[in-house]
PDB file of C-alpha atoms in Angstrom:
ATOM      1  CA  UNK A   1    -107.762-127.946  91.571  1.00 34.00           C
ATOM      2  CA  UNK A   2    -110.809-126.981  89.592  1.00 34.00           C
ATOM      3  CA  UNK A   3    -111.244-128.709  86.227  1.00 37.00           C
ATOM      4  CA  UNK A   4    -112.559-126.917  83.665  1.00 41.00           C
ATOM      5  CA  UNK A   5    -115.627-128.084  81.804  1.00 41.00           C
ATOM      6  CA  UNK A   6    -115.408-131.752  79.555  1.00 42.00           C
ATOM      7  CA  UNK A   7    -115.760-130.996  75.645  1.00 42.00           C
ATOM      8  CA  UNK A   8    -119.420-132.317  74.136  1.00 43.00           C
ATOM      9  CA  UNK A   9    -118.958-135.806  73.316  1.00 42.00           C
ATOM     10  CA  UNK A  10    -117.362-135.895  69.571  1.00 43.00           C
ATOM     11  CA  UNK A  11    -115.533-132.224  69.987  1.00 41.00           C
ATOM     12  CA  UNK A  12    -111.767-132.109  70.379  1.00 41.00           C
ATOM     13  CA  UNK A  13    -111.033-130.609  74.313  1.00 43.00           C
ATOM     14  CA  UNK A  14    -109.462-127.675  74.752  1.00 41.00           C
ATOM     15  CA  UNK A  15    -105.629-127.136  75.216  1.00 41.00           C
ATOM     16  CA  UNK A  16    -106.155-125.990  78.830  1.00 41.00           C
ATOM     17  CA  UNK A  17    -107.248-128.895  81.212  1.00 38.00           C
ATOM     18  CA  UNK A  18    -107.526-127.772  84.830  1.00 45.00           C
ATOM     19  CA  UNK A  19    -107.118-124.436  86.597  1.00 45.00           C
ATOM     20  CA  UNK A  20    -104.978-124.095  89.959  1.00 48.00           C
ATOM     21  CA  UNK A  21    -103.929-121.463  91.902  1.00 47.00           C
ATOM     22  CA  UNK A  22    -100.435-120.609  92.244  1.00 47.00           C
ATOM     23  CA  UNK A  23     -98.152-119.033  94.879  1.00 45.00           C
ATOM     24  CA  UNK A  24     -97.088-115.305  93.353  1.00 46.00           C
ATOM     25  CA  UNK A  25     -98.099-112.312  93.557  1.00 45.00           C
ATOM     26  CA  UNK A  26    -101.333-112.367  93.094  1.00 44.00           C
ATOM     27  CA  UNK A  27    -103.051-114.576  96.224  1.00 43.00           C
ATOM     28  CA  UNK A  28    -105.737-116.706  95.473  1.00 48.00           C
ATOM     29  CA  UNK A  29    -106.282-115.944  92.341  1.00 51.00           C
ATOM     30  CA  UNK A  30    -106.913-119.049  89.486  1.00 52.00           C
ATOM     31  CA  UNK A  31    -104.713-119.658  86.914  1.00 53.00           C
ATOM     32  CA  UNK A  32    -105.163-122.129  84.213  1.00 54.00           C
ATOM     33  CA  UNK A  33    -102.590-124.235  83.678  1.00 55.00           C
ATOM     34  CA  UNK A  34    -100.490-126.413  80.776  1.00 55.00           C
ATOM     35  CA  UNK A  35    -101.325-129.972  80.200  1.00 58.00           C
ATOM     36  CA  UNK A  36     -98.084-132.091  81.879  1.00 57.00           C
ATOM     37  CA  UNK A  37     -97.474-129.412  84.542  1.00 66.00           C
ATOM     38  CA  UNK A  38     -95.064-127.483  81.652  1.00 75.00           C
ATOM     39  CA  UNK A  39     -92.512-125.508  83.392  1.00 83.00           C
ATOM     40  CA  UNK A  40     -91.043-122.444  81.646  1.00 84.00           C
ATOM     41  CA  UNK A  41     -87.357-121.020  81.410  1.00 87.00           C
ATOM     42  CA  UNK A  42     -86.616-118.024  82.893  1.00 88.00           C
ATOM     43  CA  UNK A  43     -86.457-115.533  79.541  1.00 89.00           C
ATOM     44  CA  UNK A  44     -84.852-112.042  81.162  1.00 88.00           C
ATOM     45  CA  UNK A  45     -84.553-108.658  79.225  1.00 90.00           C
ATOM     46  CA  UNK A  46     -80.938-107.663  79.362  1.00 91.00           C
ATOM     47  CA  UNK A  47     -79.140-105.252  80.890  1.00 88.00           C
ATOM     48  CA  UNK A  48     -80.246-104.038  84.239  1.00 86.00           C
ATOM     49  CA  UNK A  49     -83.467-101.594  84.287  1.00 86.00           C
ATOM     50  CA  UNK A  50     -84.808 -99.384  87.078  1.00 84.00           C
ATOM     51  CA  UNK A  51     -88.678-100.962  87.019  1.00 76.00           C
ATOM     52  CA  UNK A  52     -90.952-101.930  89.052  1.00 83.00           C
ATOM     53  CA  UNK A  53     -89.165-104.632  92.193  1.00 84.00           C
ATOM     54  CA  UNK A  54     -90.342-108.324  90.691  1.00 86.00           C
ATOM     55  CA  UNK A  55     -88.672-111.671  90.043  1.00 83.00           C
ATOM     56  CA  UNK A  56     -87.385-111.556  86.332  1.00 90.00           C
ATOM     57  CA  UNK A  57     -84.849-109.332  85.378  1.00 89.00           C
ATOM     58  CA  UNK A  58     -81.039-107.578  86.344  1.00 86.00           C
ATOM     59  CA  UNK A  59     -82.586-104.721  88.065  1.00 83.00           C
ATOM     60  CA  UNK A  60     -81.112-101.678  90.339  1.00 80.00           C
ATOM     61  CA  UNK A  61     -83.122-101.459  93.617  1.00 74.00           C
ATOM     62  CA  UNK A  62     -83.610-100.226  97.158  1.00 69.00           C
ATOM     63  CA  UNK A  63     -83.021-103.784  97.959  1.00 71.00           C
ATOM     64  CA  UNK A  64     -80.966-106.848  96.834  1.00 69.00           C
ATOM     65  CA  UNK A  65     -77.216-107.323  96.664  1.00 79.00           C
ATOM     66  CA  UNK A  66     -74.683-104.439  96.551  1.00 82.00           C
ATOM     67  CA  UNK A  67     -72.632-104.366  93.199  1.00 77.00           C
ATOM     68  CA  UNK A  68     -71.182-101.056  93.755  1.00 83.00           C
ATOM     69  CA  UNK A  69     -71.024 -97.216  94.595  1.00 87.00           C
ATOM     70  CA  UNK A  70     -71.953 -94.256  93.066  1.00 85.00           C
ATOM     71  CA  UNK A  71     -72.629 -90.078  93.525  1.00 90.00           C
ATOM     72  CA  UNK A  72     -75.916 -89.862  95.135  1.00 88.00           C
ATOM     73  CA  UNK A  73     -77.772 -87.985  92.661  1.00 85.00           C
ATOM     74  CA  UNK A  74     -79.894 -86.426  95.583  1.00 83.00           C
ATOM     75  CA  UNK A  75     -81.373 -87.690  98.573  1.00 84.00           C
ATOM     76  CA  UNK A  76     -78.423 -90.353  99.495  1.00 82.00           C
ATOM     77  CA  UNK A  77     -80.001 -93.867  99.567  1.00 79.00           C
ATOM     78  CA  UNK A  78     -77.881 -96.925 101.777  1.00 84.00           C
ATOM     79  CA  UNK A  79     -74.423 -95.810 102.823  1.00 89.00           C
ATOM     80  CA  UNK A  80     -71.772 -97.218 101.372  1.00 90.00           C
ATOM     81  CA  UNK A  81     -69.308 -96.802 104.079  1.00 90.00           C
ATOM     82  CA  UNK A  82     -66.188 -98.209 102.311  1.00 92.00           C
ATOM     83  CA  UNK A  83     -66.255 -96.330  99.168  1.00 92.00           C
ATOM     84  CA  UNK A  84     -67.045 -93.005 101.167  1.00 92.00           C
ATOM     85  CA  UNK A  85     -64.232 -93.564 103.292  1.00 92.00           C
ATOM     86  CA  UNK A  86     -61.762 -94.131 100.083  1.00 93.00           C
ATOM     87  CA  UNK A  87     -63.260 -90.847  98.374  1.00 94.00           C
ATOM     88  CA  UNK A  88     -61.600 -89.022 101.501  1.00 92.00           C
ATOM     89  CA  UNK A  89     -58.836 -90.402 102.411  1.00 93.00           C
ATOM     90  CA  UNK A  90     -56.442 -88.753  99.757  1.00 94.00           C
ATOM     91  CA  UNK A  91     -57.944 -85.338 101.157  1.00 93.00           C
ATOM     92  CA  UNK A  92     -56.830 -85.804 104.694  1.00 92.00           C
ATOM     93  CA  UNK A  93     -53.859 -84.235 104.738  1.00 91.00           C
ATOM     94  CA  UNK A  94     -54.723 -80.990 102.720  1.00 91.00           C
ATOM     95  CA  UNK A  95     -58.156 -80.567 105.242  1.00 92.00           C
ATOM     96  CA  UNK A  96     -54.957 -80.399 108.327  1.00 90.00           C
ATOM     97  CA  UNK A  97     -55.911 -83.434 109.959  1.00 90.00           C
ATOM     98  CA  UNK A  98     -52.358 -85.174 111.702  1.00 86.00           C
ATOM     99  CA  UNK A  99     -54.947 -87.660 113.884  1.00 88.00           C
ATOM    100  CA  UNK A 100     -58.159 -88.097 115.235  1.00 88.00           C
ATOM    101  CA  UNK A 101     -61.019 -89.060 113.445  1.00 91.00           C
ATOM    102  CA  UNK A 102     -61.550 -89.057 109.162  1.00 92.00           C
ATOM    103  CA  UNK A 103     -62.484 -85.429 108.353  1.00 92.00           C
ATOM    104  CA  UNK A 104     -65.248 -85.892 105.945  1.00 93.00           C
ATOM    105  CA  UNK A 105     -67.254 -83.826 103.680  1.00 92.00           C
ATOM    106  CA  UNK A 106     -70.290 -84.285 101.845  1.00 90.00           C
ATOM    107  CA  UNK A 107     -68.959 -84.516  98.142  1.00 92.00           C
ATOM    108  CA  UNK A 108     -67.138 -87.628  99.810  1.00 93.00           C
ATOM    109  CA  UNK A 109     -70.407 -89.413 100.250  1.00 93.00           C
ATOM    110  CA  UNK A 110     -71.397 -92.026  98.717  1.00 92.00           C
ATOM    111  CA  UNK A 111     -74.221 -94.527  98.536  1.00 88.00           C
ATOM    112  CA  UNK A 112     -74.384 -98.037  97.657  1.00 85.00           C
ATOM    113  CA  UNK A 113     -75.528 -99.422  94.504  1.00 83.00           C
ATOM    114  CA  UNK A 114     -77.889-102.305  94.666  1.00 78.00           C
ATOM    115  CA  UNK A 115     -79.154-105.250  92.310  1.00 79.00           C
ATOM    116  CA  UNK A 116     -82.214-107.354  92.470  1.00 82.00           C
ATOM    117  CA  UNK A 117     -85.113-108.580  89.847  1.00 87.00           C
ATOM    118  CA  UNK A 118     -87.612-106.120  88.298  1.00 88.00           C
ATOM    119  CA  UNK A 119     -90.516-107.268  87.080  1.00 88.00           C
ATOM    120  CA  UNK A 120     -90.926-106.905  82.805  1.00 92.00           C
ATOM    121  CA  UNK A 121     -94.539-106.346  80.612  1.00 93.00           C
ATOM    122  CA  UNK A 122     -94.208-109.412  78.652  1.00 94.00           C
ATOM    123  CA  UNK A 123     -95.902-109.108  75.604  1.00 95.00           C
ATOM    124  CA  UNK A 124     -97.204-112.149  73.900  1.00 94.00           C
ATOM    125  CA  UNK A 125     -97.614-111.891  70.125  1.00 95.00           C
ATOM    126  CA  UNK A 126     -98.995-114.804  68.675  1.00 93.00           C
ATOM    127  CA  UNK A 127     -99.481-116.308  64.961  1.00 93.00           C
ATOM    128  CA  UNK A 128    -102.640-117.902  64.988  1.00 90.00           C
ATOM    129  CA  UNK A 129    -102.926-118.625  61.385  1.00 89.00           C
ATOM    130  CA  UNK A 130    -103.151-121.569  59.090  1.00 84.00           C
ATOM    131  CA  UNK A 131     -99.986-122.962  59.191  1.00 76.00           C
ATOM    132  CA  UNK A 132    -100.189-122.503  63.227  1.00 75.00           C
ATOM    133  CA  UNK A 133    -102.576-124.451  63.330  1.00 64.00           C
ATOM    134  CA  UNK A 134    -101.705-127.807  61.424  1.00 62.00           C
ATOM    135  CA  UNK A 135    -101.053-130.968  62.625  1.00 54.00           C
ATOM    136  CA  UNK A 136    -101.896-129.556  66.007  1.00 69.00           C
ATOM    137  CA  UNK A 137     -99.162-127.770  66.336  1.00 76.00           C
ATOM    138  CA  UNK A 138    -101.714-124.522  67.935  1.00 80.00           C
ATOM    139  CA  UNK A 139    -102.182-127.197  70.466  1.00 81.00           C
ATOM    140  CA  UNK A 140     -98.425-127.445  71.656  1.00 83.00           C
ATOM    141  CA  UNK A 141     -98.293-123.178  71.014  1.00 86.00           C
ATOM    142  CA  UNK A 142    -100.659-122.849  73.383  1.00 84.00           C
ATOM    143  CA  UNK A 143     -99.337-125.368  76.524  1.00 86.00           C
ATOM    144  CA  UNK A 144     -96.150-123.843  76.251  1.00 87.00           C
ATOM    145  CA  UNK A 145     -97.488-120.426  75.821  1.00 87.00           C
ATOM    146  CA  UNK A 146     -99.238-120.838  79.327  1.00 87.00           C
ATOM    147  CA  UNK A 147     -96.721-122.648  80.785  1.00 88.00           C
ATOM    148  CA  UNK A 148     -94.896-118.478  80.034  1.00 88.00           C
ATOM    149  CA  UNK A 149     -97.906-116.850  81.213  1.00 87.00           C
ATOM    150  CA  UNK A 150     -97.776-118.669  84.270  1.00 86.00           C
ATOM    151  CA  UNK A 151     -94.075-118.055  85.499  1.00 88.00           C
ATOM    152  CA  UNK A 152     -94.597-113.863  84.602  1.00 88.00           C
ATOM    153  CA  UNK A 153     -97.647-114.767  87.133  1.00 85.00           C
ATOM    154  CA  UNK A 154     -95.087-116.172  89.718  1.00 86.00           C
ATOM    155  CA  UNK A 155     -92.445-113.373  88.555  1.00 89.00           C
ATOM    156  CA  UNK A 156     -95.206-110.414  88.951  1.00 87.00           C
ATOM    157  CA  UNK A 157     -95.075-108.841  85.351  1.00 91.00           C
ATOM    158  CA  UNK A 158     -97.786-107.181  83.702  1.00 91.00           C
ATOM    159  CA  UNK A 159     -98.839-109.183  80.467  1.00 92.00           C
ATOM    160  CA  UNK A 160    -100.108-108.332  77.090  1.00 93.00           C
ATOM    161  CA  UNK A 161    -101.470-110.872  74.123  1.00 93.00           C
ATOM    162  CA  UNK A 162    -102.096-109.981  70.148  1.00 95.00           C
ATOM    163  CA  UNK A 163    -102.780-112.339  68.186  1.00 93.00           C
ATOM    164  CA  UNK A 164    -102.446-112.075  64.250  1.00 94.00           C
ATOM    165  CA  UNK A 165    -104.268-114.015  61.584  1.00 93.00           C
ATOM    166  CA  UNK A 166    -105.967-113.308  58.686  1.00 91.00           C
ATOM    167  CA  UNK A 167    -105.340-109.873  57.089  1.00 90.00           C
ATOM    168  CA  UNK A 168    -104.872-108.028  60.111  1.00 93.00           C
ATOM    169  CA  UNK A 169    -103.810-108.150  64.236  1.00 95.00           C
ATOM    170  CA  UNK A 170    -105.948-108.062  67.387  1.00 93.00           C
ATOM    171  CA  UNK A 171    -104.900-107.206  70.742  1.00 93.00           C
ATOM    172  CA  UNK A 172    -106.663-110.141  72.828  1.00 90.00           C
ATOM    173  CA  UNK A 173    -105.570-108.733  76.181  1.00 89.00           C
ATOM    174  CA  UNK A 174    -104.070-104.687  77.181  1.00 91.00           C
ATOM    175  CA  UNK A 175    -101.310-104.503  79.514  1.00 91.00           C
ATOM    176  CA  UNK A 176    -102.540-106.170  82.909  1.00 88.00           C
ATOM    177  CA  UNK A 177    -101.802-107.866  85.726  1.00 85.00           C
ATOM    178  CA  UNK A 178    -104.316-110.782  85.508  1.00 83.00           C
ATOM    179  CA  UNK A 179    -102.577-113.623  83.973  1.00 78.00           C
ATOM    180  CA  UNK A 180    -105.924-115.260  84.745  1.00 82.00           C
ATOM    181  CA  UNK A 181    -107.798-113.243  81.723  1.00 83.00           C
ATOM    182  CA  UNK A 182    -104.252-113.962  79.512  1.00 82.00           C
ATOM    183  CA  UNK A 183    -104.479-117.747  79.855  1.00 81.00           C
ATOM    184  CA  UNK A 184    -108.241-117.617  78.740  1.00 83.00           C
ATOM    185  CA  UNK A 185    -108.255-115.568  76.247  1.00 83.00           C
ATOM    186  CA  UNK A 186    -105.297-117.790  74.836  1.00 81.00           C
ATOM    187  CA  UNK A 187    -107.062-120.725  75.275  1.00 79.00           C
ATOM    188  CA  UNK A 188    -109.980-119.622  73.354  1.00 80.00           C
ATOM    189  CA  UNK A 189    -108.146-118.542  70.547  1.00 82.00           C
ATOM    190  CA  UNK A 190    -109.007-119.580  66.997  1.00 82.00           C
ATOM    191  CA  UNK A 191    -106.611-119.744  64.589  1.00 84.00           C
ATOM    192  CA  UNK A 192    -106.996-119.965  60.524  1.00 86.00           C
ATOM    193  CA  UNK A 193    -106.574-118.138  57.514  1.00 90.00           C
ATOM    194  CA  UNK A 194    -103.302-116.460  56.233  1.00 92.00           C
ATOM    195  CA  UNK A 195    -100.462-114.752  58.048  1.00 93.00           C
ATOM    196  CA  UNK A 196    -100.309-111.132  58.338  1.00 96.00           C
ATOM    197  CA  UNK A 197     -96.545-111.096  60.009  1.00 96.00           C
ATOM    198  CA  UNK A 198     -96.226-107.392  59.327  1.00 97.00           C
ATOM    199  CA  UNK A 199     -99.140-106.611  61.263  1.00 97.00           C
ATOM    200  CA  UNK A 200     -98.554-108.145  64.428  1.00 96.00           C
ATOM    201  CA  UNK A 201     -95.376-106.858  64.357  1.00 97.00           C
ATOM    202  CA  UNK A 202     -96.800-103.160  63.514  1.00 97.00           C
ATOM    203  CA  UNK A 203     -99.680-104.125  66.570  1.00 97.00           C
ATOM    204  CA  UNK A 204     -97.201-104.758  69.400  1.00 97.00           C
ATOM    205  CA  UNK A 205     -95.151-101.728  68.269  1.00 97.00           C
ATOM    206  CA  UNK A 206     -98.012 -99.320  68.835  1.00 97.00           C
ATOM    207  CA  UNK A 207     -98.942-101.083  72.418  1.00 97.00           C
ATOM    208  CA  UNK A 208     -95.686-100.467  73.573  1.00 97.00           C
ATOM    209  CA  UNK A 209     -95.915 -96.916  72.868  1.00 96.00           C
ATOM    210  CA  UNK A 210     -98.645 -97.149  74.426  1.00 95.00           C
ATOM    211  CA  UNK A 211     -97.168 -98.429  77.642  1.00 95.00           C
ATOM    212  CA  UNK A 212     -94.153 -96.748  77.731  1.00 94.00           C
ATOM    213  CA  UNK A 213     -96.348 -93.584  78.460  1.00 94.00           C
ATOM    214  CA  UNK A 214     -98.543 -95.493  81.150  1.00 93.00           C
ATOM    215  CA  UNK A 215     -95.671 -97.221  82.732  1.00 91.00           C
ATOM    216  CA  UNK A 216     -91.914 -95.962  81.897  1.00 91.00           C
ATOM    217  CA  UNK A 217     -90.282 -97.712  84.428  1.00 88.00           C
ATOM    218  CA  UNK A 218     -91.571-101.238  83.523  1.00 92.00           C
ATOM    219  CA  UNK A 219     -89.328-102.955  80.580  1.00 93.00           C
ATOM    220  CA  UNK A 220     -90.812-105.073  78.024  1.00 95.00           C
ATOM    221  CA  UNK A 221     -90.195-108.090  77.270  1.00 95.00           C
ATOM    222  CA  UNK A 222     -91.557-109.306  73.467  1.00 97.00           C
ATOM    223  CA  UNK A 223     -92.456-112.633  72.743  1.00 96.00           C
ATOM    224  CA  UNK A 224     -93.303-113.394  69.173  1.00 96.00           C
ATOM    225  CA  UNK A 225     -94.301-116.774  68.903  1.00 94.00           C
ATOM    226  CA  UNK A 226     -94.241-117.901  64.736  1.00 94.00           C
ATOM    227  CA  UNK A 227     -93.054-120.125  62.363  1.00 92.00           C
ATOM    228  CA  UNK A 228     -92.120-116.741  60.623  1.00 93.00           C
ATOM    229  CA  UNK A 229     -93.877-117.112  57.667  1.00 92.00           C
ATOM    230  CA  UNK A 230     -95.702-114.003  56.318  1.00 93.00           C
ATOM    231  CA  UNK A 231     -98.309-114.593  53.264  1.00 93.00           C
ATOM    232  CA  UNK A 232    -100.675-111.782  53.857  1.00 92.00           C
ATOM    233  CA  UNK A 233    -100.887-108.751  51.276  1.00 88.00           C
ATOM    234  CA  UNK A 234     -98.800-107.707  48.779  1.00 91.00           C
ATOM    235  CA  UNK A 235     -95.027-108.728  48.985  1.00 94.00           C
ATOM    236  CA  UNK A 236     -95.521-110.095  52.767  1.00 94.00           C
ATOM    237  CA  UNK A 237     -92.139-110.671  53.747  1.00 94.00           C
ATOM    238  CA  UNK A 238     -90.494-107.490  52.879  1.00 96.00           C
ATOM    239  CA  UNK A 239     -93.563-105.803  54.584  1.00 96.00           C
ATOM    240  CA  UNK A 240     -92.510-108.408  57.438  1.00 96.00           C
ATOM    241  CA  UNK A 241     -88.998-107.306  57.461  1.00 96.00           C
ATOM    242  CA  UNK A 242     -89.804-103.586  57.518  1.00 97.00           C
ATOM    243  CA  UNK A 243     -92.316-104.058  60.801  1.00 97.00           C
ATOM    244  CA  UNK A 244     -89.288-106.301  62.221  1.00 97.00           C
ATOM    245  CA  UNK A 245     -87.433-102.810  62.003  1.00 97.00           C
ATOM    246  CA  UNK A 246     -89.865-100.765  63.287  1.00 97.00           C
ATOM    247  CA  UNK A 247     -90.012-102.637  66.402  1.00 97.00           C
ATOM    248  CA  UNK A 248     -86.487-103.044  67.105  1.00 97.00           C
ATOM    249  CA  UNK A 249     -86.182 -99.534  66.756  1.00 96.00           C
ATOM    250  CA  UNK A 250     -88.032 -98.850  70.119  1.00 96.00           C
ATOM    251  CA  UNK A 251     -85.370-100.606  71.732  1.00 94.00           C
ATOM    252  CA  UNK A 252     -87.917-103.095  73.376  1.00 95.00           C
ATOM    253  CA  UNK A 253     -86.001-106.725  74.115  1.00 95.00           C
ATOM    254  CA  UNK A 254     -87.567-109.098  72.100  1.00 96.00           C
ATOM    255  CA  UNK A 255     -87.189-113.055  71.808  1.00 96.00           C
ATOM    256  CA  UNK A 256     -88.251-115.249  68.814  1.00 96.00           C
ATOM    257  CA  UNK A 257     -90.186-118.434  69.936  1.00 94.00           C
ATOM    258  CA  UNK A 258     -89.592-120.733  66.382  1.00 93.00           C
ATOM    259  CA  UNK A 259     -92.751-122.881  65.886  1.00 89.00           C
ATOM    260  CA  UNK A 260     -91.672-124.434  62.220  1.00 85.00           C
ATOM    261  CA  UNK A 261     -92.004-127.931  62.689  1.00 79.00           C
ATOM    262  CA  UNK A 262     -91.233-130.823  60.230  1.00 73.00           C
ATOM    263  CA  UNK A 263     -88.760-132.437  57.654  1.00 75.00           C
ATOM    264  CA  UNK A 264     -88.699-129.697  55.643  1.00 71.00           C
ATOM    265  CA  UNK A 265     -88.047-125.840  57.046  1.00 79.00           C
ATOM    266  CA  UNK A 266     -87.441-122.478  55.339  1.00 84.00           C
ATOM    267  CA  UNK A 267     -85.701-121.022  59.022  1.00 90.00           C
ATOM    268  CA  UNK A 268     -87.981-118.019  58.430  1.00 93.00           C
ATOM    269  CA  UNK A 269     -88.025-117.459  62.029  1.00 94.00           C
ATOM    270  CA  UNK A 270     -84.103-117.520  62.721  1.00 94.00           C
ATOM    271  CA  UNK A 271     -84.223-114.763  60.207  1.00 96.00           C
ATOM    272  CA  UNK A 272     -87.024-112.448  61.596  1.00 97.00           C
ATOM    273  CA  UNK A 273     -84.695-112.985  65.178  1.00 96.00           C
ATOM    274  CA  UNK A 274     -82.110-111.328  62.900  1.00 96.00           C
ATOM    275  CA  UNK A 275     -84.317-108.646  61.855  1.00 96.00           C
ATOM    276  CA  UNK A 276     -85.582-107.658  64.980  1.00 96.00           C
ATOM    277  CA  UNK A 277     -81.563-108.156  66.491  1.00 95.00           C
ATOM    278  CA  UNK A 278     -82.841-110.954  68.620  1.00 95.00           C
ATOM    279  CA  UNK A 279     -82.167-114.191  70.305  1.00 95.00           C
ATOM    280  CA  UNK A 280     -84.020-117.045  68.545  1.00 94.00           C
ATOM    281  CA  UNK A 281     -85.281-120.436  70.503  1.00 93.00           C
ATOM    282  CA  UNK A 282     -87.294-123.717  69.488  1.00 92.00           C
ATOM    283  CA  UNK A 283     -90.456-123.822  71.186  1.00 88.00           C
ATOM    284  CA  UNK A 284     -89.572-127.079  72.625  1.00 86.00           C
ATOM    285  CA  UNK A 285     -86.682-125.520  74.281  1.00 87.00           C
ATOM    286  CA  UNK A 286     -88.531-123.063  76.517  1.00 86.00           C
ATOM    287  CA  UNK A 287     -90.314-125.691  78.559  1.00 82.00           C
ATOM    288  CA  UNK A 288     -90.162-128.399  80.153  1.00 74.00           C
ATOM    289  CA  UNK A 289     -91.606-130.812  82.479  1.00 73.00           C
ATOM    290  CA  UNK A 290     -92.548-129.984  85.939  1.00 59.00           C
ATOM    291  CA  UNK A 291     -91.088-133.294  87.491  1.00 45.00           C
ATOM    292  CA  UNK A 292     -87.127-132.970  86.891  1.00 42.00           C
ATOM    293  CA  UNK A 293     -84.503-129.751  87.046  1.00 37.00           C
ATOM    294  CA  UNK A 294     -83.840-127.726  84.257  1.00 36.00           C
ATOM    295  CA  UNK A 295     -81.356-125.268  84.834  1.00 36.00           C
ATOM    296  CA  UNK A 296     -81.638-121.667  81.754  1.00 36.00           C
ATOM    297  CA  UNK A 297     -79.152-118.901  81.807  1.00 37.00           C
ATOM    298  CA  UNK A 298     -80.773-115.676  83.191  1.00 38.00           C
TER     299      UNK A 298
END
């Protein structure tokens, strides 16, 4: 363990508090860490892709379980002996065979399907304005926030941060595979000023086209981590709900992280999930701590 420098005496420490390395796919590289040893829930995108072999989601590959058969569409992958013998078996009697072995042909061929765990680009985009930032609620964004980045180290997916606040969105962090530069860019990030929902929104839209040309076969996974409140430019939230559609229009899987806190809430974040025809969670659902089980649907 390698603890990261002690705040000047006076200044409020930062939300990261040691570094670490951790077993995944990456060896030996450092990873900073959540304060509490905050585990994460395994968030999947659904369905099952064709990406890149990893530890997240439903995934068809060379390897894994067999769910099935199917047509090879060319060259024929694992034999699945069973189902070819099945597809010719009604045809033995019209190809003259009274005994002797299974006359076969190559339309009766067929290959087994398999299932294991692709790994996703999980795009973090984060509100990092004002309201984020009261009562030290940034503070609690940002363990649990790391405590994500560090299980899509341990998963092997690529990673992605923006950050909105203000009057506009900034991508902290391009698509990569160092979680490393993720969890530091996170933990220096200020926050202030208003919200510019729409923005972020619009931001992570345009990396994903991005990706998608870079890397088809890798699914994304987006994160947006708000209280849901939108208060920058002219009529915010209907600008909000029209970037909401934009993105859910490129089909990417998305997942709402609520960060309202407090007696009083407007649910502005259960209905941007809606918007962007996603599931919605409480940030304090998607951790928890590292000493006990904690079982999550996949």
């Amino acid at each position: 363990v390698v603890p990261t420098p002690r705040p000047a005496a006076g200044k409020r420490g930062p939300a990261v508090t040691t570094t670490r390395r951790v077993s995944g796919a990456e060896t030996g590289q450092s990873v900073a860490v959540p304060r509490g040893g905050l585990k994460a829930r395994l968030l999947t995108a659904p369905g099952v892709g064709d990406g890149v072999p990893g530890r997240r989601s439903r995934a068809r590959t060379g390897r894994g379980r067999t769910t099935g058969a199917r047509v090879p569409a060319g060259r024929v992958g694992a034999l699945h002996l069973a189902a070819t013998v099945r597809a010719a078996a009604p045809h033995q009697a019209a190809r003259g065979r009274l005994a002797g072995p299974l006359r076969l042909r190559g339309d009766d061929v067929r290959e087994a399907v398999r299932e294991g765990r692709e790994g996703n680009l999980v795009l973090f985009v984060v509100d990092a304005s004002g309201s984020m930032g009261a009562r030290q609620r940034m503070t609690t964004v940002k363990d649990a926030v790391l405590a994500l980045l560090t299980d899509a180290y341990q998963r092997r997916d690529k990673v992605a941060v923006i950050a909105f606040r203000g009057a506009d969105a900034r991508t902290l962090l391009p698509a990569t595979s160092s979680v490393l530069a993720a969890s530091t860019r996170l933990a220096e990030l200020p926050t202030g000023g208003r919200t510019p929902l729409a923005e972020g929104l619009l931001a992570a839209t345009d990396l994903l086209r991005v990706e998608r040309l870079r890397d088809p076969r890798r699914r994304p996974l987006v994160l947006v981590v708000t209280d849901g409140r939108a208060t920058a430019g002219q009529r915010p939230l209907d600008r909000a709900a029209a970037a909401a559609k934009v993105l859910a229009a490129t089909g990417a899987s998305c997942v709402v992280v609520d960060c309202e806190t407090g007696p009083v809430r407007l649910h502005l974040a259960s209905r941007l999930a809606t918007q962007l025809r996603a599931p919605h969670h409480r940030l304090d659902a998607l951790t928890h701590p590292g000493d006990r089980a904690f079982a999550a649907p996949a």
